Short mmCIF file of C-alpha atoms and ligand atoms in Angstrom, two decimals:
data_model
loop_
_atom_site.label_atom_id
_atom_site.label_comp_id
_atom_site.label_asym_id
_atom_site.label_seq_id
_atom_site.Cartn_x
_atom_site.Cartn_y
_atom_site.Cartn_z
CA UNK A 1 143.55 137.91 88.54
CA UNK A 2 144.77 141.58 89.42
CA UNK A 3 146.17 143.13 86.94
CA UNK A 4 150.03 143.91 86.88
CA UNK A 5 151.12 145.32 83.41
CA UNK A 6 149.63 147.55 81.06
CA UNK A 7 149.72 145.37 77.74
CA UNK A 8 148.25 147.38 74.46
CA UNK A 9 146.39 150.86 73.98
CA UNK A 10 143.93 151.68 71.66
CA UNK A 11 143.32 154.97 70.54
CA UNK A 12 139.99 156.08 68.65
CA UNK A 13 138.38 159.04 67.70
CA UNK A 14 134.92 159.74 68.28
CA UNK A 15 132.81 162.62 66.94
CA UNK A 16 129.42 163.35 67.71
CA UNK A 17 127.70 165.85 64.86
CA UNK A 18 126.78 168.30 67.71
CA UNK A 19 126.60 170.92 65.24
CA UNK A 20 123.73 169.87 63.19
CA UNK A 21 121.33 171.16 66.10
CA UNK A 22 123.61 173.96 66.95
CA UNK A 23 124.42 172.34 70.72
CA UNK A 24 127.42 173.45 72.06
CA UNK A 25 127.49 176.91 70.03
CA UNK A 26 129.14 180.36 71.47
CA UNK A 27 130.79 183.28 70.21
CA UNK A 28 133.75 181.88 69.37
CA UNK A 29 132.51 177.88 68.09
CA UNK A 30 129.77 178.37 65.87
CA UNK A 31 128.98 175.22 64.69
CA UNK A 32 130.88 172.51 67.15
CA UNK A 33 131.19 168.72 66.80
CA UNK A 34 132.28 167.54 70.38
CA UNK A 35 134.84 164.57 69.81
CA UNK A 36 137.11 162.92 72.25
CA UNK A 37 140.11 160.82 71.39
CA UNK A 38 138.80 157.64 73.30
CA UNK A 39 141.63 155.67 74.59
CA UNK A 40 141.62 151.81 76.02
CA UNK A 41 144.39 150.69 78.38
CA UNK A 42 144.80 146.87 78.32
CA UNK A 43 145.93 145.04 81.12
CA UNK A 44 147.26 140.90 81.49
CA UNK A 45 144.12 141.05 83.42
CA UNK A 46 140.39 141.85 82.22
CA UNK A 47 140.69 144.89 83.87
CA UNK A 48 140.45 148.06 81.05
CA UNK A 49 141.45 151.70 81.69
CA UNK A 50 139.45 154.21 79.53
CA UNK A 51 139.88 157.83 79.04
CA UNK A 52 139.49 160.50 77.07
CA UNK A 53 140.22 164.07 76.17
CA UNK A 54 137.95 166.05 74.75
CA UNK A 55 138.25 168.43 71.38
CA UNK A 56 136.29 169.85 69.17
CA UNK A 57 135.65 168.35 65.04
CA UNK A 58 138.16 168.22 63.13
CA UNK A 59 141.26 168.89 65.46
CA UNK A 60 140.35 165.67 66.62
CA UNK A 61 142.49 163.46 64.50
CA UNK A 62 145.75 165.74 65.50
CA UNK A 63 145.03 165.08 69.16
CA UNK A 64 144.33 161.05 68.71
CA UNK A 65 147.65 160.90 66.74
CA UNK A 66 149.78 162.65 69.75
CA UNK A 67 147.98 159.81 72.33
CA UNK A 68 149.00 157.24 70.29
CA UNK A 69 152.60 158.41 69.55
CA UNK A 70 152.67 158.93 73.78
CA UNK A 71 150.56 155.81 74.55
CA UNK A 72 154.23 153.83 73.43
CA UNK A 73 155.48 154.78 76.91
CA UNK A 74 152.48 153.44 79.13
CA UNK A 75 152.57 150.30 77.06
CA UNK A 76 154.39 147.58 78.65
CA UNK A 77 155.16 149.47 81.87
CA UNK A 78 154.58 147.73 85.22
CA UNK A 79 151.70 149.28 86.81
CA UNK A 80 153.69 149.01 90.31
CA UNK A 81 156.24 151.57 88.87
CA UNK A 82 153.25 153.69 87.62
CA UNK A 83 151.28 154.05 90.42
CA UNK A 84 154.09 153.62 92.91
CA UNK A 85 154.72 157.03 92.13
CA UNK A 86 152.13 158.28 89.88
CA UNK A 87 153.64 161.99 90.07
CA UNK A 88 156.68 161.21 88.91
CA UNK A 89 155.23 158.95 86.02
CA UNK A 90 153.35 161.74 85.01
CA UNK A 91 156.15 163.66 84.54
CA UNK A 92 157.80 161.26 82.28
CA UNK A 93 154.60 162.10 80.32
CA UNK A 94 155.36 165.86 80.04
CA UNK A 95 158.95 165.49 79.99
CA UNK A 96 159.47 163.40 77.18
CA UNK A 97 162.80 164.65 75.67
CA UNK A 98 161.75 164.54 71.91
CA UNK A 99 158.28 165.83 72.52
CA UNK A 100 158.11 168.30 74.87
CA UNK A 101 158.90 170.40 72.70
CA UNK A 102 155.61 170.50 71.66
CA UNK A 103 154.70 172.10 74.92
CA UNK A 104 155.81 171.85 77.56
CA UNK A 105 152.53 171.05 79.51
CA UNK A 106 149.93 172.64 76.93
CA UNK A 107 148.44 172.25 73.79
CA UNK A 108 147.65 169.29 71.92
CA UNK A 109 150.52 167.11 73.82
CA UNK A 110 148.84 168.14 77.09
CA UNK A 111 145.67 167.07 75.59
CA UNK A 112 146.99 163.52 74.95
CA UNK A 113 148.67 163.37 78.60
CA UNK A 114 144.89 163.71 79.89
CA UNK A 115 143.52 161.37 77.45
CA UNK A 116 146.21 158.69 78.97
CA UNK A 117 146.48 159.82 82.24
CA UNK A 118 143.04 159.85 82.67
CA UNK A 119 142.48 156.33 81.65
CA UNK A 120 145.06 155.43 83.85
CA UNK A 121 143.45 156.42 86.73
CA UNK A 122 140.38 154.83 85.77
CA UNK A 123 142.29 151.63 86.13
CA UNK A 124 143.21 152.87 89.30
CA UNK A 125 139.82 153.06 90.57
CA UNK A 126 138.78 150.07 88.69
CA UNK A 127 141.60 147.73 90.47
CA UNK A 128 140.41 149.24 93.64
CA UNK A 129 136.64 148.86 93.16
CA UNK A 130 136.01 152.35 93.62
CA UNK A 131 134.64 155.16 91.87
CA UNK A 132 137.17 157.94 91.38
CA UNK A 133 136.25 160.43 93.90
CA UNK A 134 136.16 157.66 96.71
CA UNK A 135 139.77 156.22 95.50
CA UNK A 136 141.08 160.27 96.17
CA UNK A 137 139.14 160.56 99.13
CA UNK A 138 140.48 157.47 100.70
CA UNK A 139 143.78 157.62 99.45
CA UNK A 140 146.70 158.59 102.43
CA UNK A 141 147.38 162.01 102.77
CA UNK A 142 151.23 160.91 101.13
CA UNK A 143 149.45 158.52 98.73
CA UNK A 144 147.28 161.18 97.02
CA UNK A 145 150.44 164.40 97.53
CA UNK A 146 153.11 161.27 95.27
CA UNK A 147 150.62 161.41 92.77
CA UNK A 148 150.93 164.91 91.92
CA UNK A 149 153.66 166.58 89.84
CA UNK A 150 154.40 169.46 92.59
CA UNK A 151 157.12 171.21 90.26
CA UNK A 152 156.63 175.06 89.73
CA UNK A 153 153.78 175.33 92.64
CA UNK A 154 156.45 175.21 95.46
CA UNK A 155 155.87 178.80 96.21
CA UNK A 156 152.42 178.85 96.75
CA UNK A 157 151.90 175.17 97.54
CA UNK A 158 154.32 172.25 99.64
CA UNK A 159 153.01 169.01 99.69
CA UNK A 160 152.45 169.44 103.44
CA UNK A 161 150.09 171.60 103.33
CA UNK A 162 148.16 169.76 100.64
CA UNK A 163 147.21 167.07 103.50
CA UNK A 164 145.25 169.15 105.77
CA UNK A 165 141.82 168.44 104.40
CA UNK A 166 138.64 167.80 106.07
CA UNK A 167 136.46 164.72 105.20
CA UNK A 168 132.56 165.04 104.13
CA UNK A 169 130.11 163.35 102.01
CA UNK A 170 127.45 164.88 100.05
CA UNK A 171 126.08 165.62 96.60
CA UNK A 172 126.90 168.15 94.56
CA UNK A 173 125.80 171.59 92.84
CA UNK A 174 125.77 171.92 89.59
CA UNK A 175 124.30 174.81 87.11
CA UNK A 176 122.99 173.82 83.58
CA UNK A 177 124.24 175.55 80.35
CA UNK A 178 122.07 173.74 78.00
CA UNK A 179 119.66 176.41 77.70
CA UNK A 180 121.71 179.50 76.54
CA UNK A 181 124.14 178.06 73.81
CA UNK A 182 124.08 180.62 71.47
CA UNK A 183 122.54 178.92 68.12
CA UNK A 184 119.70 178.94 69.88
CA UNK A 185 115.65 180.30 69.07
CA UNK A 186 114.37 181.89 71.86
CA UNK A 187 111.27 179.81 71.61
CA UNK A 188 113.44 177.27 72.54
CA UNK A 189 115.28 178.58 75.43
CA UNK A 190 112.41 179.46 77.14
CA UNK A 191 110.82 175.76 76.67
CA UNK A 192 114.35 174.63 78.25
CA UNK A 193 114.34 177.38 80.86
CA UNK A 194 110.74 175.82 82.01
CA UNK A 195 111.94 172.10 81.95
CA UNK A 196 115.56 172.93 83.56
CA UNK A 197 113.13 174.90 86.37
CA UNK A 198 110.73 172.12 86.65
CA UNK A 199 113.69 169.30 87.06
CA UNK A 200 115.10 171.62 89.98
CA UNK A 201 117.43 173.68 88.63
CA UNK A 202 118.29 177.40 90.36
CA UNK A 203 121.72 177.95 88.46
CA UNK A 204 121.90 178.77 84.80
CA UNK A 205 124.61 180.15 81.96
CA UNK A 206 124.23 182.04 78.62
CA UNK A 207 126.65 182.10 75.86
CA UNK A 208 126.99 186.30 74.80
CA UNK A 209 129.61 187.90 72.89
CA UNK A 210 128.43 187.85 69.55
CA UNK A 211 126.24 191.06 69.69
CA UNK A 212 125.50 193.56 72.48
CA UNK A 213 122.07 193.91 71.66
CA UNK A 214 120.98 190.33 70.81
CA UNK A 215 122.89 189.29 74.12
CA UNK A 216 121.06 192.09 76.73
CA UNK A 217 117.69 190.67 74.97
CA UNK A 218 118.46 186.51 75.77
CA UNK A 219 120.01 187.90 79.24
CA UNK A 220 116.71 189.50 80.07
CA UNK A 221 114.41 186.64 78.71
CA UNK A 222 116.90 184.24 80.60
CA UNK A 223 116.18 186.35 83.92
CA UNK A 224 112.49 186.56 83.24
CA UNK A 225 112.11 183.36 82.71
CA UNK A 226 114.21 181.60 85.91
CA UNK A 227 112.88 184.74 88.37
CA UNK A 228 115.09 186.99 90.55
CA UNK A 229 116.50 184.84 92.86
CA UNK A 230 117.95 182.26 90.69
CA UNK A 231 121.68 182.53 89.47
CA UNK A 232 122.85 183.80 85.89
CA UNK A 233 126.08 183.49 84.41
CA UNK A 234 127.66 184.40 80.83
CA UNK A 235 130.34 182.96 79.16
CA UNK A 236 132.09 184.66 75.81
CA UNK A 237 134.53 182.14 75.18
CA UNK A 238 137.54 184.42 74.86
CA UNK A 239 135.46 186.55 72.09
CA UNK A 240 136.64 190.44 73.31
CA UNK A 241 139.40 192.88 74.37
CA UNK A 242 139.96 193.72 77.69
CA UNK A 243 138.34 197.24 77.56
CA UNK A 244 135.71 195.75 74.89
CA UNK A 245 134.64 192.76 77.54
CA UNK A 246 134.09 195.49 80.56
CA UNK A 247 131.90 197.99 78.65
CA UNK A 248 129.99 195.01 77.36
CA UNK A 249 129.58 193.40 80.39
CA UNK A 250 128.77 196.68 82.14
CA UNK A 251 125.57 196.75 79.19
CA UNK A 252 124.57 193.07 80.88
CA UNK A 253 124.50 193.92 84.61
CA UNK A 254 120.83 194.95 85.47
CA UNK A 255 120.74 190.74 84.64
CA UNK A 256 122.02 190.75 87.88
CA UNK A 257 125.37 188.27 86.47
CA UNK A 258 127.45 186.29 88.95
CA UNK A 259 130.34 185.79 86.64
CA UNK A 260 131.67 186.22 83.29
CA UNK A 261 133.49 183.34 81.73
CA UNK A 262 136.55 183.89 79.58
CA UNK A 263 135.78 187.45 78.56
CA UNK A 264 139.41 187.74 76.80
CA UNK A 265 142.37 185.56 75.57
CA UNK A 266 142.75 182.53 78.12
CA UNK A 267 146.29 183.48 78.30
CA UNK A 268 145.80 187.00 79.16
CA UNK A 269 146.46 187.35 82.83
CA UNK A 270 146.75 190.89 83.35
CA UNK A 271 143.70 191.50 81.13
CA UNK A 272 141.33 189.24 83.41
CA UNK A 273 142.79 190.73 86.36
CA UNK A 274 141.72 194.34 84.69
CA UNK A 275 138.26 193.15 84.08
CA UNK A 276 137.83 191.66 87.76
CA UNK A 277 138.88 195.00 89.07
CA UNK A 278 136.55 196.74 87.10
CA UNK A 279 133.48 194.59 87.41
CA UNK A 280 133.54 193.82 90.81
CA UNK A 281 131.43 197.23 92.20
CA UNK A 282 129.11 195.34 89.43
CA UNK A 283 129.04 192.14 91.32
CA UNK A 284 130.35 189.90 88.26
CA UNK A 285 133.14 187.92 88.88
CA UNK A 286 135.39 186.73 86.43
CA UNK A 287 135.68 182.76 85.87
CA UNK A 288 138.16 181.21 83.37
CA UNK A 289 140.42 177.63 83.31
CA UNK A 290 138.74 175.69 80.29
CA UNK A 291 141.60 176.79 78.09
CA UNK A 292 144.02 177.60 81.27
CA UNK A 293 146.88 175.02 79.98
CA UNK A 294 148.43 174.20 83.17
CA UNK A 295 148.67 174.44 87.12
CA UNK A 296 151.53 177.43 86.37
CA UNK A 297 149.51 179.29 84.62
CA UNK A 298 146.37 178.83 87.31
CA UNK A 299 149.04 179.40 89.64
CA UNK A 300 149.64 183.19 88.00
CA UNK A 301 145.58 183.68 88.08
CA UNK A 302 145.18 182.90 91.25
CA UNK A 303 147.37 184.90 93.11
CA UNK A 304 146.54 188.10 90.39
CA UNK A 305 143.14 188.30 91.95
CA UNK A 306 142.10 187.09 88.04
CA UNK A 307 139.78 184.82 88.53
CA UNK A 308 137.54 184.56 91.47
CA UNK A 309 135.81 181.20 89.75
CA UNK A 310 138.45 178.79 88.81
CA UNK A 311 136.89 176.43 85.98
CA UNK A 312 139.34 173.26 86.21
CA UNK A 313 139.14 170.99 82.77
CA UNK A 314 139.59 167.34 83.50
CA UNK A 315 140.81 167.34 79.85
CA UNK A 316 142.78 170.44 79.33
CA UNK A 317 144.80 170.20 82.15
CA UNK A 318 146.79 166.69 82.55
CA UNK A 319 144.72 164.84 84.12
CA UNK A 320 143.70 163.64 87.39
CA UNK A 321 146.89 164.62 88.95
CA UNK A 322 147.43 168.42 87.58
CA UNK A 323 143.65 168.80 88.66
CA UNK A 324 143.86 167.56 91.73
CA UNK A 325 147.10 170.24 92.18
CA UNK A 326 144.83 173.15 90.94
CA UNK A 327 142.33 172.03 93.83
CA UNK A 328 144.43 172.65 96.42
CA UNK A 329 145.83 175.75 94.80
CA UNK A 330 142.49 177.37 94.55
CA UNK A 331 141.68 175.90 98.30
CA UNK A 332 144.76 177.83 99.23
CA UNK A 333 143.67 181.05 97.81
CA UNK A 334 140.33 180.83 98.84
CA UNK A 335 138.73 181.05 95.34
CA UNK A 336 136.01 178.70 94.60
CA UNK A 337 136.30 175.39 91.80
CA UNK A 338 133.69 175.60 90.00
CA UNK A 339 134.37 172.67 86.77
CA UNK A 340 133.80 173.13 83.37
CA UNK A 341 131.69 170.56 81.63
CA UNK A 342 130.67 171.88 78.35
CA UNK A 343 132.25 168.94 76.13
CA UNK A 344 131.17 165.13 75.84
CA UNK A 345 132.08 163.14 78.85
CA UNK A 346 133.42 165.82 80.82
CA UNK A 347 130.38 165.82 83.36
CA UNK A 348 131.00 162.59 83.93
CA UNK A 349 135.14 163.24 84.73
CA UNK A 350 134.87 166.35 86.62
CA UNK A 351 132.01 165.00 89.26
CA UNK A 352 134.26 163.23 90.67
CA UNK A 353 136.83 165.96 91.09
CA UNK A 354 134.40 168.43 92.55
CA UNK A 355 133.50 165.71 94.81
CA UNK A 356 136.84 165.18 95.95
CA UNK A 357 137.05 168.46 96.40
CA UNK A 358 134.18 169.03 98.78
CA UNK A 359 134.97 166.00 101.04
CA UNK A 360 138.97 166.37 101.42
CA UNK A 361 139.74 170.23 100.74
CA UNK A 362 137.45 172.62 100.95
CA UNK A 363 134.59 171.29 102.82
CA UNK A 364 132.07 173.74 101.28
CA UNK A 365 130.06 174.29 98.50
CA UNK A 366 129.47 177.94 98.81
CA UNK A 367 129.57 179.42 95.86
CA UNK A 368 130.72 176.07 93.86
CA UNK A 369 129.22 174.89 91.38
CA UNK A 370 129.80 172.14 88.45
CA UNK A 371 128.96 172.52 84.94
CA UNK A 372 126.33 170.20 83.68
CA UNK A 373 125.23 169.92 80.10
CA UNK A 374 122.23 167.81 78.91
CA UNK A 375 123.96 166.48 75.75
CA UNK A 376 125.64 163.12 75.27
CA UNK A 377 125.54 160.95 78.27
CA UNK A 378 123.12 158.19 76.57
CA UNK A 379 126.43 157.15 75.25
CA UNK A 380 128.34 156.23 78.24
CA UNK A 381 127.60 153.21 80.18
CA UNK A 382 127.75 155.13 83.45
CA UNK A 383 126.15 158.17 82.58
CA UNK A 384 126.36 160.81 85.17
CA UNK A 385 123.00 161.44 87.38
CA UNK A 386 121.39 165.12 88.19
CA UNK A 387 118.89 165.38 90.36
CA UNK A 388 117.20 168.58 91.55
CA UNK A 389 120.19 170.36 90.43
CA UNK A 390 122.88 168.79 92.27
CA UNK A 391 125.17 165.90 90.97
CA UNK A 392 124.62 162.17 92.58
CA UNK A 393 127.59 161.41 93.91
CA UNK A 394 128.60 158.12 91.07
CA UNK A 395 129.11 154.41 92.83
CA UNK A 396 130.25 152.58 89.91
CA UNK A 397 134.13 151.80 89.89
CA UNK A 398 136.35 154.39 87.66
CA UNK A 399 136.04 157.46 86.29
CA UNK A 400 132.62 156.99 84.72
CA UNK A 401 134.50 157.09 81.14
CA UNK A 402 133.56 153.67 79.39
CA UNK A 403 131.59 153.89 76.65
CA UNK A 404 129.42 152.02 75.31
CA UNK A 405 130.44 150.00 72.54
CA UNK A 406 127.12 150.60 70.07
CA UNK A 407 127.95 154.28 70.52
CA UNK A 408 131.78 153.71 69.66
CA UNK A 409 130.41 152.13 66.56
CA UNK A 410 128.35 154.23 65.61
CA UNK A 411 130.43 157.74 66.32
CA UNK A 412 134.11 156.72 65.64
CA UNK A 413 134.95 158.44 62.92
CA UNK A 414 134.95 158.29 59.77
CA UNK A 415 133.47 154.75 59.46
CA UNK A 416 130.79 154.70 62.49
CA UNK A 417 127.19 154.26 61.25
CA UNK A 418 126.30 157.52 61.72
CA UNK A 419 128.85 159.49 59.86
CA UNK A 420 128.95 156.78 56.85
CA UNK A 421 125.00 158.19 57.06
CA UNK A 422 125.87 161.73 57.35
CA UNK A 423 128.46 161.37 54.59
CA UNK A 424 126.31 159.44 52.10
CA UNK A 425 124.05 162.37 52.42
CA UNK A 426 126.33 164.84 51.72
CA UNK A 427 125.74 166.64 55.61
CA UNK A 428 129.25 166.06 55.78
CA UNK A 429 132.41 165.53 53.83
CA UNK A 430 135.92 163.59 54.40
CA UNK A 431 138.26 166.40 54.18
C1 LIG B 1 132.08 174.69 72.33
C2 LIG B 1 131.79 174.07 73.69
O1 LIG B 1 130.16 174.02 73.65
C3 LIG B 1 131.74 175.68 74.65
O2 LIG B 1 130.95 176.39 74.02
C4 LIG B 1 131.74 175.16 76.01
C5 LIG B 1 132.15 176.01 77.00
O3 LIG B 1 132.39 177.16 77.00
C6 LIG B 1 131.29 175.96 78.61
O4 LIG B 1 130.70 175.17 78.70
O5 LIG B 1 131.20 176.51 78.95
MG1 LIG B 2 132.66 178.47 78.96
#
């Protein structure tokens, strides 16, 4: 029987102790524990919708609570109401009278919107028995457009323009961040570079921003390992002031850097614009977006020439609908979309968005690549598959987000088996 209604929602606090190996470490997040609010919507059939939003460590508790509160607006709803005009339904979640004040459309509430609407998109794709990217690609243009809230975007993009897109199908290029976490020793960087090259990666990203001399040594090491022709990007995770970013990057320019990611505050549009202008003669672009709050902020970054690479995030924005909106807008501005994948489950999700972008929107892979990290994929039922430095189009119905029951049992905070062991041996405390 096809589902007709959402009957219940569960939200679980799932965390992984990634800080123990310094996986995910950068100049601002020195010891992150990759975590997510894990949502399961039950229906009046066997089908369920699974969704996540990504956070780091203790804050996950707050995100889970926000998600639970907001989920009450979804439970009991008929699917024909939700999917009949998904854009409108999305707007009802972001604009709820008593909670809108907490955002609007940013921060914890928006992370909660992402978890819930990612689960609804996953359910939709499962109902249609398609992987999410194929669901999006196969949609009638009018239906796709009705799934997006165009509010505050009409000055740069109207629904009519969004339908003029090209259709193609192919695997998608990616880059790896896994060789260049800030907390890794040189020997580990060398070993990981060799392994990544052997696997066919040609694009690499390193973390920078803590110490210039150290960055110069590490970037030169990376450049030496990957050779002169492969692509190297760096990521400062919001560490610098504007002028500091410009000066620092001049000090790394000999390493032939394609982009500097998040050089300064993710809210500083004019600062990014200034950095982009100063670094253009060095051939270095500015990439940002993983902490960009919503489509309205993206609009301004794009219009101001403040981002040369647009890094959408499947969980920071309000789920698939808002990501599709930003993909369409970036296309209008001729800025390549290179999604952020640094976090648990984000690679599984963003691959779908990149494939939709290629098939239905940009029709181009030039200057485009999706982030790939070699962490935590073993916890997913349908992990992303990367071969020869490219994502292979997923085939399982849904948004690739279902986690294995065993992983949920092990890593749900704090009762999961893995956490109980770490708490018992004193590695972690409950506070
Ligand atoms: C804390 C995360 O690992 C962050 O460093 C990820 C990131 O910035 C990226 O992948 O890009
Ligand atoms: Mg980053």
